[in-house]
């Protein structure tokens, strides 16, 4: 059975790109564009990993992951942000990895594999 | 009364003491700033029980029989999970050229001061504060001896306005491959004054402040706390050991106990005087003694370690950035008077 990833990314073009690339890697990807939709998906299905952006309209990614931690702590989380500066916020420690967005998705894919134990 | 321009003896920095718009402690009570950072919603990576969300601990004071990275600790030290500087061999020298650069190596550790999210440093029992400072000493010493960085900076940001992203009480230790500019300014200033005074400038300041008394907040058998003559910020304080030493890592155990009592006393006074303000606490000491100090041959005689505490009650803006001057609306004599009150 395919492992499931919940992808939270507010930029629609990037969301489509990640969804396509990660599906090609063999994962079942559920993509949403805001934190509220992510929390709704978490209530409906079981996921093996979450990838989330930080800067998003509404709740940001840090608020999202702290809320997820209040519900359950067993799903690995990767922060995927264009900004290094959020590393200074210790609430990002709720995540298991912090990847700075780049043109290549190699680092993100490697972190996913590592956290999935592949 | 006119405003006054005052010069800090060691750094040479000027400040404006704006006496004509002098403020009282009540002017700074909550509304002007609160110590609390944003509270996590049901989760804090530093709280007891969440040890798996931090990198493995590098040091901890914990109950006998408890395993590393599990509950049962009193003070816990972990590396920064997502550090700005990566641990590695310090680069030998900055690269040549007009634009110097080095590899971004360094050490960044977080000292979680207690397992309870709501208990601030000043709220802890004196013995616990002593343990926190003992851990600071041990980690600074270990980093200096094992990793050979030029300078190890200890600091604490309390409250959102002071830069804390998490309200769980913690301090940070950052080691850098170069001696930072602020430290160099003090080293060079202390060296120049040593040649004038024929004694440590900080020891001389302590003698003058003890005689004048008006800026002294606390003086006990091992430490003196003063509101510095050229304070940059309202209710700024500096904690000096009475025994001359350039290194905080030299503090003896009996002195450490008095330091804990002193810290408890001044943090409590600060809270009672202006209502739990956000603040920064920093340590300044001489560069790493396990490396060659040949660049500053007199440093053991002329430098004197100290702590600085500055409540964040005013904003640093264009004038300060442009000139390096600070405008302080509370004369240190007034601040000391209020902080001395029981």
Short mmCIF file of C-alpha atoms in Angstrom, two decimals:
data_model
loop_
_atom_site.label_atom_id
_atom_site.label_comp_id
_atom_site.label_asym_id
_atom_site.label_seq_id
_atom_site.Cartn_x
_atom_site.Cartn_y
_atom_site.Cartn_z
CA UNK A 1 0.00 0.00 0.00
CA UNK A 2 1.22 3.47 -0.84
CA UNK A 3 2.41 5.67 2.04
CA UNK A 4 0.32 8.79 2.50
CA UNK A 5 1.61 12.35 2.60
CA UNK A 6 -0.40 15.42 3.57
CA UNK A 7 1.00 18.41 1.69
CA UNK A 8 0.15 21.95 2.85
CA UNK A 9 1.24 24.65 0.40
CA UNK A 10 -0.66 27.85 -0.35
CA UNK A 11 0.90 28.58 -3.75
CA UNK A 12 -1.22 26.59 -6.16
CA UNK A 13 1.47 26.14 -8.82
CA UNK A 14 3.97 24.85 -6.25
CA UNK A 15 1.32 22.66 -4.71
CA UNK A 16 0.70 20.99 -8.08
CA UNK A 17 4.43 20.58 -8.71
CA UNK A 18 5.06 18.94 -5.31
CA UNK A 19 2.01 16.76 -5.66
CA UNK A 20 3.17 15.53 -9.07
CA UNK A 21 6.80 14.99 -8.03
CA UNK A 22 5.96 13.15 -4.81
CA UNK A 23 3.32 11.02 -6.53
CA UNK A 24 5.99 10.04 -9.05
CA UNK A 25 8.09 8.87 -6.08
CA UNK A 26 5.30 6.44 -5.22
CA UNK A 27 3.44 8.30 -2.47
CA UNK A 28 -0.28 8.97 -2.21
CA UNK A 29 -0.40 12.76 -1.84
CA UNK A 30 -3.29 14.78 -0.47
CA UNK A 31 -2.63 18.44 -1.22
CA UNK A 32 -4.35 21.36 0.53
CA UNK A 33 -3.67 25.10 0.44
CA UNK A 34 -4.30 26.17 4.05
CA UNK A 35 -4.04 25.01 7.65
CA UNK A 36 -7.77 24.64 8.27
CA UNK A 37 -8.09 22.27 5.31
CA UNK A 38 -5.07 20.33 6.60
CA UNK A 39 -6.68 19.88 10.03
CA UNK A 40 -9.89 18.73 8.35
CA UNK A 41 -7.96 16.13 6.29
CA UNK A 42 -6.20 14.89 9.43
CA UNK A 43 -9.60 14.26 10.97
CA UNK A 44 -10.68 12.18 7.97
CA UNK A 45 -7.68 9.99 7.11
CA UNK A 46 -4.42 8.56 8.48
CA UNK A 47 -1.19 10.03 7.13
CA UNK A 48 2.38 8.78 7.34
CA UNK A 49 3.97 12.23 7.00
CA UNK A 50 3.10 15.92 6.72
CA UNK A 51 4.93 18.51 4.60
CA UNK A 52 3.95 22.09 5.38
CA UNK A 53 4.84 25.60 4.29
CA UNK A 54 5.05 28.32 6.97
CA UNK A 55 3.81 31.55 5.38
CA UNK A 56 0.19 30.95 4.48
CA UNK A 57 -2.99 32.98 4.73
CA UNK A 58 -4.93 32.29 7.93
CA UNK A 59 -3.07 30.06 10.38
CA UNK A 60 0.59 29.82 9.52
CA UNK A 61 2.55 26.59 9.38
CA UNK A 62 3.99 26.98 12.90
CA UNK A 63 0.51 27.42 14.36
CA UNK A 64 -0.60 24.40 12.34
CA UNK A 65 2.13 22.08 13.60
CA UNK A 66 1.70 23.15 17.23
CA UNK A 67 -2.00 22.42 16.88
CA UNK A 68 -1.22 19.01 15.36
CA UNK A 69 1.12 18.31 18.31
CA UNK A 70 -1.78 18.97 20.66
CA UNK A 71 -3.78 16.28 18.83
CA UNK A 72 -1.10 13.69 18.08
CA UNK A 73 2.67 13.62 18.11
CA UNK A 74 3.41 10.50 16.09
CA UNK A 75 3.25 11.84 12.52
CA UNK A 76 6.62 13.06 11.19
CA UNK A 77 6.47 16.67 9.99
CA UNK A 78 8.70 18.50 7.54
CA UNK A 79 8.68 22.27 7.34
CA UNK A 80 9.22 23.33 3.73
CA UNK A 81 9.71 27.09 3.70
CA UNK A 82 11.36 29.63 1.44
CA UNK A 83 12.68 31.38 4.58
CA UNK A 84 15.66 30.40 6.74
CA UNK A 85 14.67 32.95 9.36
CA UNK A 86 11.87 30.88 10.87
CA UNK A 87 14.56 28.54 12.20
CA UNK A 88 15.00 31.08 15.00
CA UNK A 89 11.51 30.26 16.25
CA UNK A 90 11.85 27.33 18.64
CA UNK A 91 8.28 26.27 17.91
CA UNK A 92 9.63 24.90 14.61
CA UNK A 93 11.16 22.15 16.78
CA UNK A 94 7.76 20.51 16.74
CA UNK A 95 8.76 19.50 13.20
CA UNK A 96 11.24 16.72 12.48
CA UNK A 97 13.01 18.48 9.63
CA UNK A 98 13.28 21.95 8.12
CA UNK A 99 13.91 22.19 4.39
CA UNK A 100 14.51 25.51 2.67
CA UNK A 101 12.70 25.56 -0.68
CA UNK A 102 14.88 25.42 -3.76
CA UNK A 103 14.45 24.65 -7.46
CA UNK A 104 15.46 21.06 -6.77
CA UNK A 105 13.28 18.83 -4.64
CA UNK A 106 16.15 16.44 -3.90
CA UNK A 107 16.59 17.53 -0.26
CA UNK A 108 12.87 17.34 0.42
CA UNK A 109 12.65 13.88 -1.16
CA UNK A 110 15.68 12.67 0.82
CA UNK A 111 14.16 13.92 4.10
CA UNK A 112 10.85 12.23 3.29
CA UNK A 113 12.63 8.94 2.62
CA UNK A 114 14.65 9.26 5.83
CA UNK A 115 11.61 9.99 7.98
CA UNK A 116 9.61 7.22 6.32
CA UNK A 117 12.46 4.84 7.17
CA UNK A 118 13.09 3.98 3.52
CA UNK B 1 16.80 69.98 34.55
CA UNK B 2 18.59 69.61 31.19
CA UNK B 3 19.26 66.29 29.49
CA UNK B 4 22.72 64.91 30.02
CA UNK B 5 25.17 63.26 27.68
CA UNK B 6 27.08 60.52 29.47
CA UNK B 7 29.98 58.40 28.23
CA UNK B 8 30.46 54.76 29.10
CA UNK B 9 33.99 54.57 30.43
CA UNK B 10 35.00 51.24 28.91
CA UNK B 11 33.22 51.11 25.54
CA UNK B 12 33.34 54.85 24.85
CA UNK B 13 29.65 54.78 23.87
CA UNK B 14 27.57 57.90 24.60
CA UNK B 15 24.02 57.97 25.87
CA UNK B 16 21.47 60.70 26.39
CA UNK B 17 19.91 60.64 29.84
CA UNK B 18 16.66 62.45 29.11
CA UNK B 19 16.02 63.73 32.62
CA UNK B 20 13.41 66.30 31.58
CA UNK B 21 11.13 63.52 30.40
CA UNK B 22 12.12 61.22 33.19
CA UNK B 23 9.70 58.39 33.81
CA UNK B 24 8.70 56.52 36.93
CA UNK B 25 8.44 52.73 37.30
CA UNK B 26 4.64 52.79 36.97
CA UNK B 27 5.01 54.26 33.47
CA UNK B 28 6.50 50.94 32.37
CA UNK B 29 4.02 48.54 33.93
CA UNK B 30 2.24 46.17 31.50
CA UNK B 31 0.90 47.84 28.45
CA UNK B 32 4.42 48.89 27.50
CA UNK B 33 5.50 45.28 27.13
CA UNK B 34 4.93 41.93 28.75
CA UNK B 35 7.35 39.15 29.42
CA UNK B 36 5.29 36.42 27.86
CA UNK B 37 6.07 35.15 24.38
CA UNK B 38 3.32 33.58 22.31
CA UNK B 39 2.01 30.56 24.18
CA UNK B 40 2.04 27.30 22.28
CA UNK B 41 -1.33 25.71 21.67
CA UNK B 42 -1.10 22.57 23.75
CA UNK B 43 2.51 21.88 22.89
CA UNK B 44 5.98 23.10 23.87
CA UNK B 45 9.13 21.30 22.69
CA UNK B 46 10.96 22.27 25.92
CA UNK B 47 8.36 20.86 28.33
CA UNK B 48 8.77 17.73 30.40
CA UNK B 49 7.60 14.73 28.36
CA UNK B 50 8.47 16.20 24.95
CA UNK B 51 12.16 15.27 25.03
CA UNK B 52 11.92 13.36 21.74
CA UNK B 53 11.15 16.61 19.92
CA UNK B 54 14.57 18.04 20.77
CA UNK B 55 17.93 16.79 19.53
CA UNK B 56 19.61 14.37 22.00
CA UNK B 57 20.74 16.18 25.16
CA UNK B 58 24.43 17.03 25.47
CA UNK B 59 24.14 17.55 29.22
CA UNK B 60 21.48 17.30 31.89
CA UNK B 61 21.09 17.43 35.64
CA UNK B 62 18.61 14.65 36.20
CA UNK B 63 17.29 12.31 38.88
CA UNK B 64 19.33 9.17 39.51
CA UNK B 65 18.16 6.27 37.40
CA UNK B 66 16.43 8.35 34.73
CA UNK B 67 17.54 7.83 31.15
CA UNK B 68 18.87 10.55 28.87
CA UNK B 69 16.18 12.26 26.79
CA UNK B 70 13.39 11.19 29.11
CA UNK B 71 11.55 13.05 31.90
CA UNK B 72 13.25 13.40 35.30
CA UNK B 73 15.62 16.28 34.51
CA UNK B 74 16.17 19.53 36.36
CA UNK B 75 18.25 21.46 33.81
CA UNK B 76 18.70 20.16 30.27
CA UNK B 77 21.03 21.26 27.45
CA UNK B 78 20.36 20.38 23.81
CA UNK B 79 21.92 21.53 20.55
CA UNK B 80 19.80 23.82 18.39
CA UNK B 81 17.70 21.56 16.16
CA UNK B 82 17.91 23.93 13.18
CA UNK B 83 21.10 25.96 13.83
CA UNK B 84 22.27 29.01 11.87
CA UNK B 85 25.89 27.93 12.38
CA UNK B 86 26.92 24.33 11.85
CA UNK B 87 29.16 22.51 14.28
CA UNK B 88 32.54 21.88 12.68
CA UNK B 89 36.19 22.75 12.83
CA UNK B 90 36.57 26.50 13.26
CA UNK B 91 38.03 28.00 10.08
CA UNK B 92 41.59 29.24 10.59
CA UNK B 93 41.28 32.86 9.41
CA UNK B 94 38.91 35.02 7.37
CA UNK B 95 39.56 34.72 3.65
CA UNK B 96 41.47 37.59 2.07
CA UNK B 97 40.01 40.35 -0.03
CA UNK B 98 38.04 43.42 0.93
CA UNK B 99 34.92 41.34 1.54
CA UNK B 100 35.92 38.82 4.15
CA UNK B 101 34.07 35.61 4.70
CA UNK B 102 34.40 32.36 6.61
CA UNK B 103 32.57 29.07 6.67
CA UNK B 104 29.54 29.32 8.95
CA UNK B 105 30.75 27.05 11.71
CA UNK B 106 29.87 27.46 15.34
CA UNK B 107 27.97 25.93 18.20
CA UNK B 108 24.44 26.78 19.27
CA UNK B 109 23.02 25.14 22.38
CA UNK B 110 19.82 25.76 24.32
CA UNK B 111 19.79 25.49 28.11
CA UNK B 112 16.28 24.60 29.27
CA UNK B 113 16.33 26.00 32.79
CA UNK B 114 13.60 23.84 34.33
CA UNK B 115 10.90 21.41 33.19
CA UNK B 116 8.01 23.70 34.22
CA UNK B 117 6.84 25.99 31.42
CA UNK B 118 5.59 28.68 33.82
CA UNK B 119 8.53 28.99 36.23
CA UNK B 120 10.89 31.77 35.20
CA UNK B 121 14.55 31.95 36.27
CA UNK B 122 13.80 34.45 39.04
CA UNK B 123 10.93 32.29 40.34
CA UNK B 124 13.16 29.25 40.92
CA UNK B 125 14.64 28.36 44.34
CA UNK B 126 18.17 29.72 44.85
CA UNK B 127 19.66 26.20 44.69
CA UNK B 128 18.06 25.66 41.30
CA UNK B 129 19.36 29.02 40.01
CA UNK B 130 22.81 27.96 41.23
CA UNK B 131 22.43 24.74 39.23
CA UNK B 132 21.48 26.71 36.11
CA UNK B 133 24.60 28.88 36.43
CA UNK B 134 26.73 25.82 37.15
CA UNK B 135 25.44 24.27 33.91
CA UNK B 136 26.28 27.52 32.06
CA UNK B 137 29.84 27.25 33.40
CA UNK B 138 30.20 23.60 32.48
CA UNK B 139 28.90 24.01 28.94
CA UNK B 140 31.00 27.12 28.24
CA UNK B 141 34.09 25.34 29.55
CA UNK B 142 33.37 22.18 27.55
CA UNK B 143 32.82 24.12 24.33
CA UNK B 144 35.98 26.19 24.90
CA UNK B 145 38.17 23.18 25.65
CA UNK B 146 36.77 20.70 23.15
CA UNK B 147 35.82 22.81 20.18
CA UNK B 148 38.30 25.69 20.17
CA UNK B 149 35.98 28.51 19.20
CA UNK B 150 37.29 32.00 19.88
CA UNK B 151 34.31 33.26 21.84
CA UNK B 152 31.38 31.71 23.68
CA UNK B 153 28.38 33.96 24.23
CA UNK B 154 25.74 33.17 26.83
CA UNK B 155 22.45 35.05 26.60
CA UNK B 156 18.83 34.87 27.65
CA UNK B 157 15.86 36.46 25.88
CA UNK B 158 12.81 36.66 28.11
CA UNK B 159 9.56 37.73 26.50
CA UNK B 160 8.56 38.31 22.91
CA UNK B 161 9.86 41.91 22.82
CA UNK B 162 13.26 40.62 23.96
CA UNK B 163 13.38 38.11 21.08
CA UNK B 164 12.05 34.96 22.74
CA UNK B 165 10.01 32.78 20.40
CA UNK B 166 8.96 30.47 23.22
CA UNK B 167 8.02 31.40 26.78
CA UNK B 168 9.39 28.22 28.37
CA UNK B 169 12.37 29.56 30.37
CA UNK B 170 15.62 28.96 28.51
CA UNK B 171 18.98 30.51 27.75
CA UNK B 172 21.25 30.09 24.76
CA UNK B 173 24.95 29.53 24.24
CA UNK B 174 26.51 30.42 20.88
CA UNK B 175 30.19 29.88 20.12
CA UNK B 176 31.72 31.77 17.21
CA UNK B 177 35.03 31.40 15.36
CA UNK B 178 35.77 35.12 15.84
CA UNK B 179 35.71 37.46 18.83
CA UNK B 180 32.61 39.67 18.30
CA UNK B 181 33.00 43.43 17.83
CA UNK B 182 31.19 44.38 21.06
CA UNK B 183 33.61 42.24 23.08
CA UNK B 184 36.61 43.67 21.26
CA UNK B 185 35.43 47.21 22.03
CA UNK B 186 35.36 46.35 25.72
CA UNK B 187 38.70 44.55 25.60
CA UNK B 188 40.43 47.48 23.88
CA UNK B 189 38.70 50.00 26.18
CA UNK B 190 39.72 48.03 29.28
CA UNK B 191 43.29 47.77 28.00
CA UNK B 192 43.53 51.54 27.39
CA UNK B 193 42.11 52.31 30.83
CA UNK B 194 44.40 49.81 32.55
CA UNK B 195 47.36 51.78 31.26
CA UNK B 196 45.85 55.01 32.67
CA UNK B 197 44.61 53.71 36.01
CA UNK B 198 47.33 51.09 36.60
CA UNK B 199 44.52 48.80 37.66
CA UNK B 200 41.48 47.06 36.17
CA UNK B 201 38.96 49.71 35.03
CA UNK B 202 36.04 47.57 36.16
CA UNK B 203 37.54 47.19 39.66
CA UNK B 204 37.98 50.98 39.71
CA UNK B 205 34.33 51.51 38.66
CA UNK B 206 33.22 49.21 41.49
CA UNK B 207 35.24 51.23 44.03
CA UNK B 208 33.73 54.49 42.78
CA UNK B 209 30.20 53.09 42.77
CA UNK B 210 30.59 51.68 46.29
CA UNK B 211 31.71 55.11 47.52
CA UNK B 212 28.97 57.02 45.67
CA UNK B 213 26.23 54.46 46.50
CA UNK B 214 23.59 56.23 44.37
CA UNK B 215 23.76 53.73 41.48
CA UNK B 216 24.33 50.66 43.62
CA UNK B 217 21.42 48.20 43.73
CA UNK B 218 22.92 45.29 45.67
CA UNK B 219 26.32 44.67 47.22
CA UNK B 220 27.12 41.47 49.09
CA UNK B 221 30.24 39.51 49.95
CA UNK B 222 30.97 38.44 46.37
CA UNK B 223 28.99 40.63 43.95
CA UNK B 224 27.98 44.18 43.22
CA UNK B 225 24.96 45.10 41.11
CA UNK B 226 24.86 48.61 39.72
CA UNK B 227 22.70 50.66 37.41
CA UNK B 228 25.56 51.68 35.07
CA UNK B 229 26.46 55.39 34.93
CA UNK B 230 25.78 55.50 31.17
CA UNK B 231 22.85 53.06 31.12
CA UNK B 232 21.36 52.66 27.65
CA UNK B 233 18.02 51.42 28.89
CA UNK B 234 15.66 52.17 31.80
CA UNK B 235 16.42 49.90 34.78
CA UNK B 236 19.50 48.42 33.11
CA UNK B 237 21.71 46.57 35.61
CA UNK B 238 25.22 45.11 35.55
CA UNK B 239 26.37 42.34 37.88
CA UNK B 240 30.09 42.34 38.70
CA UNK B 241 32.07 39.88 40.81
CA UNK B 242 34.08 41.67 43.52
CA UNK B 243 36.96 39.22 43.01
CA UNK B 244 38.76 40.26 39.84
CA UNK B 245 38.59 37.58 37.16
CA UNK B 246 38.29 37.77 33.38
CA UNK B 247 36.50 34.42 33.19
CA UNK B 248 33.02 33.46 34.39
CA UNK B 249 34.22 29.86 34.22
CA UNK B 250 36.57 30.66 37.15
CA UNK B 251 33.73 31.36 39.59
CA UNK B 252 34.01 29.13 42.66
CA UNK B 253 31.12 27.15 44.05
CA UNK B 254 30.60 29.41 47.09
CA UNK B 255 30.58 32.43 44.75
CA UNK B 256 28.12 30.67 42.48
CA UNK B 257 25.72 30.33 45.42
CA UNK B 258 25.98 34.07 46.10
CA UNK B 259 25.50 34.76 42.40
CA UNK B 260 22.28 32.72 42.50
CA UNK B 261 21.07 34.67 45.56
CA UNK B 262 21.99 37.93 43.80
CA UNK B 263 20.15 36.97 40.61
CA UNK B 264 17.07 35.87 42.56
CA UNK B 265 17.09 39.18 44.40
CA UNK B 266 17.45 41.46 41.38
CA UNK B 267 15.04 39.55 39.13
CA UNK B 268 12.45 39.67 41.93
CA UNK B 269 13.06 43.41 42.42
CA UNK B 270 12.71 44.00 38.69
CA UNK B 271 9.43 42.10 38.63
CA UNK B 272 8.09 43.95 41.67
CA UNK B 273 9.27 47.37 40.50
CA UNK B 274 8.08 47.35 36.90
CA UNK B 275 5.87 44.27 36.63
CA UNK B 276 7.63 41.32 35.00
CA UNK B 277 9.15 43.09 31.97
CA UNK B 278 10.68 41.38 28.96
CA UNK B 279 14.48 41.47 29.29
CA UNK B 280 17.78 40.36 27.83
CA UNK B 281 20.53 38.92 29.99
CA UNK B 282 24.04 38.66 28.57
CA UNK B 283 27.41 37.48 29.81
CA UNK B 284 30.61 39.24 28.81
CA UNK B 285 33.89 37.53 29.59
CA UNK B 286 37.34 37.28 28.04
CA UNK B 287 37.83 35.14 24.90
CA UNK B 288 38.50 31.41 25.09
CA UNK B 289 41.43 30.87 27.49
CA UNK B 290 42.20 27.44 26.06
CA UNK B 291 43.38 29.18 22.87
CA UNK B 292 46.34 31.47 22.68
CA UNK B 293 45.57 34.85 24.21
CA UNK B 294 48.73 36.39 22.74
CA UNK B 295 46.59 38.91 20.84
CA UNK B 296 45.63 40.42 24.23
CA UNK B 297 48.57 39.69 26.54
CA UNK B 298 47.25 41.78 29.48
CA UNK B 299 43.70 40.48 29.37
CA UNK B 300 43.91 38.50 32.60
CA UNK B 301 44.75 41.73 34.42
CA UNK B 302 42.50 44.19 32.64
CA UNK B 303 39.27 42.36 31.80
CA UNK B 304 36.57 41.59 34.37
CA UNK B 305 33.64 39.32 33.54
CA UNK B 306 30.13 40.61 34.17
CA UNK B 307 26.46 40.10 33.40
CA UNK B 308 24.23 42.76 31.90
CA UNK B 309 20.44 42.81 32.23
CA UNK B 310 18.36 45.20 30.20
CA UNK B 311 14.59 45.29 30.43
CA UNK B 312 13.00 46.02 27.06
CA UNK B 313 10.88 49.05 27.85
CA UNK B 314 11.90 51.48 25.11
CA UNK B 315 12.31 51.07 21.36
CA UNK B 316 15.62 51.19 19.54
CA UNK B 317 14.96 53.19 16.36
CA UNK B 318 16.55 55.33 13.67
CA UNK B 319 18.50 57.67 15.94
CA UNK B 320 20.07 54.80 17.88
CA UNK B 321 20.89 52.81 14.71
CA UNK B 322 22.26 55.91 13.00
CA UNK B 323 24.43 57.22 15.80
CA UNK B 324 25.06 54.46 18.30
CA UNK B 325 23.67 56.85 20.94
CA UNK B 326 20.84 55.60 23.12
CA UNK B 327 18.18 57.76 24.76
CA UNK B 328 17.34 56.64 28.27
CA UNK B 329 14.35 58.32 29.95
CA UNK B 330 15.20 56.97 33.42
CA UNK B 331 18.43 58.20 35.05
CA UNK B 332 20.30 55.22 36.52
CA UNK B 333 20.31 56.95 39.93
CA UNK B 334 16.48 56.92 39.86
CA UNK B 335 16.38 53.32 38.61
CA UNK B 336 18.76 52.19 41.39
CA UNK B 337 16.71 53.99 44.01
CA UNK B 338 13.54 52.14 42.98
CA UNK B 339 15.34 48.81 42.57
CA UNK B 340 16.90 49.12 46.03
CA UNK B 341 13.53 49.46 47.73
CA UNK B 342 12.60 46.30 49.63
#
